[in-house]
């Protein structure tokens, strides 16, 4: 016979049956009580471990972990499909809610949707709802980007919906289509960049390490640059949403379009440098010179791009009050790929910028556990 803290006893087989049934009933087994009448004594984890089979133990511990994560504001399951990581994040006061899991999926800590800076969570919901409605119109045979729903009582939005979507309703279909197309194109470019990152990690790095006789860590700058490309396309995707919601101010609209084009040119330059690095280095007789020069160029361009996009996101959050412009030096001496400038730059690499703590997030780390 086995007793718990209240003194009530049961045989081992009775406890086994009672606990197994509770575990298979679901997460309420975490508050399992004594089976004796109205007794409120808790059944301890030691007894559960003692009498449970391996399957029941696993279910019980999964319930424990899920309960822990649900109750903690600083822990969340990564929302990416098939990801088994739990993300722990410690958010500062002026927090940037975007976090990145070890699986490389970036998401918003606040709403768990894909990371969407510089667009806030409310506006993301409005945008996605509108896109869903427009796609339904398209599938139903109407124009892909219509003025609104048919005028009948069943389909009329509520007053609250009208308040939330007034800007959308008042905008022209052409404007919506233009920014929606940009949104889709940027997402396609991001997906292509993710594919390129996988190819880089799984194939290209091995070839380069063998040819240059380097450790893989010495080529981390290439991986970091490609990850920057992915992040830039993701931000550009949501910048198109910002552009759609920008107030109908002609000067501000022109400024936005100019800024968007500068941002696209910068990320395409990043893509070009990363893509050409492997072929150029492998095809050149003077491997060391080309490697050093192009390495310096990519590292510098990565730094400039990260800083520019960071400032641009902040300005778009403030409704383009003082949009920054990309520095002209990007296309001149600091990122010059001509042979003469490459050779000269290889002898005097730029000083490494001091590392800064990321704004908003003081720490992000992962715990891996398979979700059922």
PDB file of C-alpha atoms in Angstrom, residues 133-344:
ATOM      1  CA  UNK A 133     -11.204  40.108 -48.214  1.00  0.00           C
ATOM      2  CA  UNK A 134      -9.717  41.171 -51.534  1.00  0.00           C
ATOM      3  CA  UNK A 135      -8.548  37.647 -52.338  1.00  0.00           C
ATOM      4  CA  UNK A 136     -12.035  36.328 -51.604  1.00  0.00           C
ATOM      5  CA  UNK A 137     -13.419  38.919 -54.024  1.00  0.00           C
ATOM      6  CA  UNK A 138     -10.933  37.797 -56.632  1.00  0.00           C
ATOM      7  CA  UNK A 139     -11.754  34.106 -56.231  1.00  0.00           C
ATOM      8  CA  UNK A 140     -15.445  34.974 -56.424  1.00  0.00           C
ATOM      9  CA  UNK A 141     -14.862  36.446 -59.880  1.00  0.00           C
ATOM     10  CA  UNK A 142     -14.854  40.150 -59.081  1.00  0.00           C
ATOM     11  CA  UNK A 143     -11.913  42.504 -59.447  1.00  0.00           C
ATOM     12  CA  UNK A 144      -8.867  41.484 -57.443  1.00  0.00           C
ATOM     13  CA  UNK A 145      -8.812  44.858 -55.722  1.00  0.00           C
ATOM     14  CA  UNK A 146     -12.350  46.083 -55.332  1.00  0.00           C
ATOM     15  CA  UNK A 147     -13.714  49.170 -53.647  1.00  0.00           C
ATOM     16  CA  UNK A 148     -15.496  47.133 -50.985  1.00  0.00           C
ATOM     17  CA  UNK A 149     -18.015  44.419 -50.211  1.00  0.00           C
ATOM     18  CA  UNK A 150     -21.491  44.250 -51.785  1.00  0.00           C
ATOM     19  CA  UNK A 151     -23.984  46.561 -50.133  1.00  0.00           C
ATOM     20  CA  UNK A 152     -26.205  44.218 -48.148  1.00  0.00           C
ATOM     21  CA  UNK A 153     -26.865  43.696 -44.486  1.00  0.00           C
ATOM     22  CA  UNK A 154     -25.006  40.366 -44.266  1.00  0.00           C
ATOM     23  CA  UNK A 155     -21.751  41.719 -45.647  1.00  0.00           C
ATOM     24  CA  UNK A 156     -21.710  45.280 -44.274  1.00  0.00           C
ATOM     25  CA  UNK A 157     -18.866  45.787 -41.770  1.00  0.00           C
ATOM     26  CA  UNK A 158     -19.653  46.897 -38.251  1.00  0.00           C
ATOM     27  CA  UNK A 159     -19.139  50.469 -37.089  1.00  0.00           C
ATOM     28  CA  UNK A 160     -15.943  49.415 -35.341  1.00  0.00           C
ATOM     29  CA  UNK A 161     -14.647  47.818 -38.531  1.00  0.00           C
ATOM     30  CA  UNK A 162     -15.447  50.992 -40.449  1.00  0.00           C
ATOM     31  CA  UNK A 163     -13.483  53.057 -37.960  1.00  0.00           C
ATOM     32  CA  UNK A 164     -10.497  50.719 -38.141  1.00  0.00           C
ATOM     33  CA  UNK A 165     -10.466  50.459 -41.926  1.00  0.00           C
ATOM     34  CA  UNK A 166     -11.469  53.961 -42.977  1.00  0.00           C
ATOM     35  CA  UNK A 167      -8.111  54.593 -44.629  1.00  0.00           C
ATOM     36  CA  UNK A 168      -8.381  51.342 -46.571  1.00  0.00           C
ATOM     37  CA  UNK A 169     -11.892  52.091 -47.798  1.00  0.00           C
ATOM     38  CA  UNK A 170     -10.965  55.572 -48.958  1.00  0.00           C
ATOM     39  CA  UNK A 171      -7.866  54.491 -50.859  1.00  0.00           C
ATOM     40  CA  UNK A 172      -7.909  53.786 -54.578  1.00  0.00           C
ATOM     41  CA  UNK A 173      -7.794  50.185 -55.821  1.00  0.00           C
ATOM     42  CA  UNK A 174      -4.722  51.056 -57.906  1.00  0.00           C
ATOM     43  CA  UNK A 175      -2.837  52.228 -54.822  1.00  0.00           C
ATOM     44  CA  UNK A 176      -3.777  49.076 -52.937  1.00  0.00           C
ATOM     45  CA  UNK A 177      -2.742  46.867 -55.836  1.00  0.00           C
ATOM     46  CA  UNK A 178       0.601  48.639 -56.215  1.00  0.00           C
ATOM     47  CA  UNK A 179       1.627  48.241 -52.597  1.00  0.00           C
ATOM     48  CA  UNK A 180       0.217  44.733 -52.355  1.00  0.00           C
ATOM     49  CA  UNK A 181       2.319  43.743 -55.385  1.00  0.00           C
ATOM     50  CA  UNK A 182       5.404  45.240 -53.729  1.00  0.00           C
ATOM     51  CA  UNK A 183       4.554  43.354 -50.557  1.00  0.00           C
ATOM     52  CA  UNK A 184       4.351  40.054 -52.467  1.00  0.00           C
ATOM     53  CA  UNK A 185       7.522  40.681 -54.490  1.00  0.00           C
ATOM     54  CA  UNK A 186       9.500  41.463 -51.340  1.00  0.00           C
ATOM     55  CA  UNK A 187       8.237  38.282 -49.704  1.00  0.00           C
ATOM     56  CA  UNK A 188       9.284  36.291 -52.764  1.00  0.00           C
ATOM     57  CA  UNK A 189      12.750  37.858 -52.612  1.00  0.00           C
ATOM     58  CA  UNK A 190      12.967  37.015 -48.904  1.00  0.00           C
ATOM     59  CA  UNK A 191      12.082  33.373 -49.583  1.00  0.00           C
ATOM     60  CA  UNK A 192      14.736  33.229 -52.330  1.00  0.00           C
ATOM     61  CA  UNK A 193      17.284  34.700 -49.912  1.00  0.00           C
ATOM     62  CA  UNK A 194      16.434  32.016 -47.334  1.00  0.00           C
ATOM     63  CA  UNK A 195      17.058  29.366 -50.002  1.00  0.00           C
ATOM     64  CA  UNK A 196      20.390  31.002 -50.870  1.00  0.00           C
ATOM     65  CA  UNK A 197      21.373  30.922 -47.199  1.00  0.00           C
ATOM     66  CA  UNK A 198      20.764  27.157 -47.088  1.00  0.00           C
ATOM     67  CA  UNK A 199      22.831  26.641 -50.248  1.00  0.00           C
ATOM     68  CA  UNK A 200      25.585  28.813 -48.795  1.00  0.00           C
ATOM     69  CA  UNK A 201      25.710  26.853 -45.542  1.00  0.00           C
ATOM     70  CA  UNK A 202      25.345  23.379 -47.027  1.00  0.00           C
ATOM     71  CA  UNK A 203      27.425  23.665 -50.222  1.00  0.00           C
ATOM     72  CA  UNK A 204      29.302  26.882 -50.868  1.00  0.00           C
ATOM     73  CA  UNK A 205      31.037  27.226 -47.507  1.00  0.00           C
ATOM     74  CA  UNK A 206      32.496  23.743 -47.779  1.00  0.00           C
ATOM     75  CA  UNK A 207      33.898  24.507 -51.246  1.00  0.00           C
ATOM     76  CA  UNK A 208      35.396  27.801 -50.081  1.00  0.00           C
ATOM     77  CA  UNK A 209      36.912  26.333 -46.937  1.00  0.00           C
ATOM     78  CA  UNK A 210      38.590  23.623 -48.995  1.00  0.00           C
ATOM     79  CA  UNK A 211      39.861  26.008 -51.671  1.00  0.00           C
ATOM     80  CA  UNK A 212      41.065  28.738 -49.309  1.00  0.00           C
ATOM     81  CA  UNK A 213      42.219  26.360 -46.570  1.00  0.00           C
ATOM     82  CA  UNK A 214      40.105  28.184 -43.987  1.00  0.00           C
ATOM     83  CA  UNK A 215      38.031  27.212 -40.983  1.00  0.00           C
ATOM     84  CA  UNK A 216      34.292  27.623 -41.488  1.00  0.00           C
ATOM     85  CA  UNK A 217      34.163  30.279 -38.754  1.00  0.00           C
ATOM     86  CA  UNK A 218      36.420  32.492 -40.894  1.00  0.00           C
ATOM     87  CA  UNK A 219      33.590  32.706 -43.428  1.00  0.00           C
ATOM     88  CA  UNK A 220      30.914  33.661 -40.902  1.00  0.00           C
ATOM     89  CA  UNK A 221      30.824  37.131 -42.449  1.00  0.00           C
ATOM     90  CA  UNK A 222      29.196  35.608 -45.552  1.00  0.00           C
ATOM     91  CA  UNK A 223      26.459  33.948 -43.489  1.00  0.00           C
ATOM     92  CA  UNK A 224      25.884  37.172 -41.556  1.00  0.00           C
ATOM     93  CA  UNK A 225      25.640  39.152 -44.794  1.00  0.00           C
ATOM     94  CA  UNK A 226      23.105  36.729 -46.269  1.00  0.00           C
ATOM     95  CA  UNK A 227      21.070  36.866 -43.068  1.00  0.00           C
ATOM     96  CA  UNK A 228      21.119  40.647 -43.397  1.00  0.00           C
ATOM     97  CA  UNK A 229      19.711  40.279 -46.919  1.00  0.00           C
ATOM     98  CA  UNK A 230      16.865  38.131 -45.559  1.00  0.00           C
ATOM     99  CA  UNK A 231      16.115  40.676 -42.850  1.00  0.00           C
ATOM    100  CA  UNK A 232      16.173  43.583 -45.320  1.00  0.00           C
ATOM    101  CA  UNK A 233      13.665  41.935 -47.657  1.00  0.00           C
ATOM    102  CA  UNK A 234      11.408  41.185 -44.713  1.00  0.00           C
ATOM    103  CA  UNK A 235      11.511  44.822 -43.623  1.00  0.00           C
ATOM    104  CA  UNK A 236      10.935  46.011 -47.181  1.00  0.00           C
ATOM    105  CA  UNK A 237       7.874  43.790 -47.342  1.00  0.00           C
ATOM    106  CA  UNK A 238       6.293  45.594 -44.405  1.00  0.00           C
ATOM    107  CA  UNK A 239       7.547  49.001 -45.525  1.00  0.00           C
ATOM    108  CA  UNK A 240       5.160  48.634 -48.466  1.00  0.00           C
ATOM    109  CA  UNK A 241       2.344  48.425 -45.931  1.00  0.00           C
ATOM    110  CA  UNK A 242       3.675  51.627 -44.328  1.00  0.00           C
ATOM    111  CA  UNK A 243       3.613  53.258 -47.744  1.00  0.00           C
ATOM    112  CA  UNK A 244      -0.012  52.301 -48.249  1.00  0.00           C
ATOM    113  CA  UNK A 245      -1.003  53.859 -44.932  1.00  0.00           C
ATOM    114  CA  UNK A 246       1.081  57.031 -45.326  1.00  0.00           C
ATOM    115  CA  UNK A 247      -1.173  60.095 -45.178  1.00  0.00           C
ATOM    116  CA  UNK A 248      -2.274  61.518 -48.533  1.00  0.00           C
ATOM    117  CA  UNK A 249       0.531  64.045 -48.518  1.00  0.00           C
ATOM    118  CA  UNK A 250       2.178  64.413 -51.934  1.00  0.00           C
ATOM    119  CA  UNK A 251       5.547  65.500 -50.581  1.00  0.00           C
ATOM    120  CA  UNK A 252       5.644  62.730 -47.998  1.00  0.00           C
ATOM    121  CA  UNK A 253       4.527  60.174 -50.577  1.00  0.00           C
ATOM    122  CA  UNK A 254       7.330  61.150 -52.956  1.00  0.00           C
ATOM    123  CA  UNK A 255       9.822  61.018 -50.115  1.00  0.00           C
ATOM    124  CA  UNK A 256       8.621  57.547 -49.207  1.00  0.00           C
ATOM    125  CA  UNK A 257       8.961  56.257 -52.787  1.00  0.00           C
ATOM    126  CA  UNK A 258      12.484  57.677 -53.064  1.00  0.00           C
ATOM    127  CA  UNK A 259      13.493  56.154 -49.744  1.00  0.00           C
ATOM    128  CA  UNK A 260      12.034  52.788 -50.694  1.00  0.00           C
ATOM    129  CA  UNK A 261      14.021  52.744 -53.939  1.00  0.00           C
ATOM    130  CA  UNK A 262      17.239  53.579 -52.059  1.00  0.00           C
ATOM    131  CA  UNK A 263      16.555  50.749 -49.631  1.00  0.00           C
ATOM    132  CA  UNK A 264      15.968  48.286 -52.485  1.00  0.00           C
ATOM    133  CA  UNK A 265      19.188  49.326 -54.221  1.00  0.00           C
ATOM    134  CA  UNK A 266      21.120  48.751 -51.024  1.00  0.00           C
ATOM    135  CA  UNK A 267      19.830  45.225 -50.418  1.00  0.00           C
ATOM    136  CA  UNK A 268      20.369  44.304 -54.081  1.00  0.00           C
ATOM    137  CA  UNK A 269      23.942  45.505 -53.755  1.00  0.00           C
ATOM    138  CA  UNK A 270      24.315  43.211 -50.734  1.00  0.00           C
ATOM    139  CA  UNK A 271      22.933  40.288 -52.739  1.00  0.00           C
ATOM    140  CA  UNK A 272      25.319  41.023 -55.616  1.00  0.00           C
ATOM    141  CA  UNK A 273      28.411  41.133 -53.390  1.00  0.00           C
ATOM    142  CA  UNK A 274      27.553  37.903 -51.568  1.00  0.00           C
ATOM    143  CA  UNK A 275      26.617  36.095 -54.781  1.00  0.00           C
ATOM    144  CA  UNK A 276      29.774  37.156 -56.621  1.00  0.00           C
ATOM    145  CA  UNK A 277      32.145  36.404 -53.755  1.00  0.00           C
ATOM    146  CA  UNK A 278      32.394  32.649 -54.377  1.00  0.00           C
ATOM    147  CA  UNK A 279      32.749  32.783 -58.172  1.00  0.00           C
ATOM    148  CA  UNK A 280      35.239  35.657 -58.103  1.00  0.00           C
ATOM    149  CA  UNK A 281      37.483  34.171 -55.433  1.00  0.00           C
ATOM    150  CA  UNK A 282      37.477  30.711 -57.025  1.00  0.00           C
ATOM    151  CA  UNK A 283      38.249  32.114 -60.482  1.00  0.00           C
ATOM    152  CA  UNK A 284      41.119  34.357 -59.393  1.00  0.00           C
ATOM    153  CA  UNK A 285      44.783  33.311 -59.277  1.00  0.00           C
ATOM    154  CA  UNK A 286      45.554  35.748 -56.480  1.00  0.00           C
ATOM    155  CA  UNK A 287      43.214  34.168 -53.980  1.00  0.00           C
ATOM    156  CA  UNK A 288      44.478  35.926 -50.881  1.00  0.00           C
ATOM    157  CA  UNK A 289      44.202  39.424 -52.377  1.00  0.00           C
ATOM    158  CA  UNK A 290      40.683  38.933 -53.721  1.00  0.00           C
ATOM    159  CA  UNK A 291      39.520  37.204 -50.548  1.00  0.00           C
ATOM    160  CA  UNK A 292      40.760  39.956 -48.232  1.00  0.00           C
ATOM    161  CA  UNK A 293      39.490  42.817 -50.387  1.00  0.00           C
ATOM    162  CA  UNK A 294      36.029  41.366 -50.927  1.00  0.00           C
ATOM    163  CA  UNK A 295      35.747  40.263 -47.311  1.00  0.00           C
ATOM    164  CA  UNK A 296      36.367  43.855 -46.187  1.00  0.00           C
ATOM    165  CA  UNK A 297      33.809  45.153 -48.696  1.00  0.00           C
ATOM    166  CA  UNK A 298      31.100  42.725 -47.581  1.00  0.00           C
ATOM    167  CA  UNK A 299      31.664  43.365 -43.879  1.00  0.00           C
ATOM    168  CA  UNK A 300      31.534  47.133 -44.411  1.00  0.00           C
ATOM    169  CA  UNK A 301      28.448  46.943 -46.623  1.00  0.00           C
ATOM    170  CA  UNK A 302      26.743  44.718 -44.064  1.00  0.00           C
ATOM    171  CA  UNK A 303      27.419  47.302 -41.357  1.00  0.00           C
ATOM    172  CA  UNK A 304      26.176  50.218 -43.479  1.00  0.00           C
ATOM    173  CA  UNK A 305      23.070  48.309 -44.556  1.00  0.00           C
ATOM    174  CA  UNK A 306      22.155  47.269 -41.020  1.00  0.00           C
ATOM    175  CA  UNK A 307      22.523  50.820 -39.715  1.00  0.00           C
ATOM    176  CA  UNK A 308      20.568  52.320 -42.596  1.00  0.00           C
ATOM    177  CA  UNK A 309      17.649  49.907 -42.325  1.00  0.00           C
ATOM    178  CA  UNK A 310      17.592  50.303 -38.540  1.00  0.00           C
ATOM    179  CA  UNK A 311      17.255  54.087 -38.825  1.00  0.00           C
ATOM    180  CA  UNK A 312      14.749  53.770 -41.639  1.00  0.00           C
ATOM    181  CA  UNK A 313      12.492  51.486 -39.596  1.00  0.00           C
ATOM    182  CA  UNK A 314      12.518  53.952 -36.703  1.00  0.00           C
ATOM    183  CA  UNK A 315      11.658  56.856 -39.027  1.00  0.00           C
ATOM    184  CA  UNK A 316       8.781  54.926 -40.569  1.00  0.00           C
ATOM    185  CA  UNK A 317       7.446  54.192 -37.108  1.00  0.00           C
ATOM    186  CA  UNK A 318       7.318  57.957 -36.581  1.00  0.00           C
ATOM    187  CA  UNK A 319       5.406  58.444 -39.861  1.00  0.00           C
ATOM    188  CA  UNK A 320       8.441  59.572 -41.903  1.00  0.00           C
ATOM    189  CA  UNK A 321       9.033  62.718 -39.898  1.00  0.00           C
ATOM    190  CA  UNK A 322      12.703  62.862 -40.857  1.00  0.00           C
ATOM    191  CA  UNK A 323      13.558  59.996 -43.183  1.00  0.00           C
ATOM    192  CA  UNK A 324      17.286  59.308 -43.429  1.00  0.00           C
ATOM    193  CA  UNK A 325      18.946  59.063 -46.824  1.00  0.00           C
ATOM    194  CA  UNK A 326      21.558  56.512 -47.723  1.00  0.00           C
ATOM    195  CA  UNK A 327      25.131  57.807 -47.673  1.00  0.00           C
ATOM    196  CA  UNK A 328      26.768  58.407 -51.033  1.00  0.00           C
ATOM    197  CA  UNK A 329      29.901  56.597 -49.874  1.00  0.00           C
ATOM    198  CA  UNK A 330      28.080  53.271 -50.244  1.00  0.00           C
ATOM    199  CA  UNK A 331      28.724  53.249 -53.981  1.00  0.00           C
ATOM    200  CA  UNK A 332      32.155  54.860 -53.776  1.00  0.00           C
ATOM    201  CA  UNK A 333      35.408  53.988 -52.051  1.00  0.00           C
ATOM    202  CA  UNK A 334      34.086  51.976 -49.081  1.00  0.00           C
ATOM    203  CA  UNK A 335      32.214  49.471 -51.275  1.00  0.00           C
ATOM    204  CA  UNK A 336      34.276  49.734 -54.475  1.00  0.00           C
ATOM    205  CA  UNK A 337      34.917  46.403 -56.147  1.00  0.00           C
ATOM    206  CA  UNK A 338      37.291  47.590 -58.874  1.00  0.00           C
ATOM    207  CA  UNK A 339      40.646  45.861 -58.780  1.00  0.00           C
ATOM    208  CA  UNK A 340      42.644  48.975 -57.924  1.00  0.00           C
ATOM    209  CA  UNK A 341      40.481  49.994 -55.006  1.00  0.00           C
ATOM    210  CA  UNK A 342      40.258  46.382 -53.819  1.00  0.00           C
ATOM    211  CA  UNK A 343      44.029  46.021 -53.760  1.00  0.00           C
ATOM    212  CA  UNK A 344      44.507  49.266 -51.900  1.00  0.00           C
TER     213      UNK A 344
END
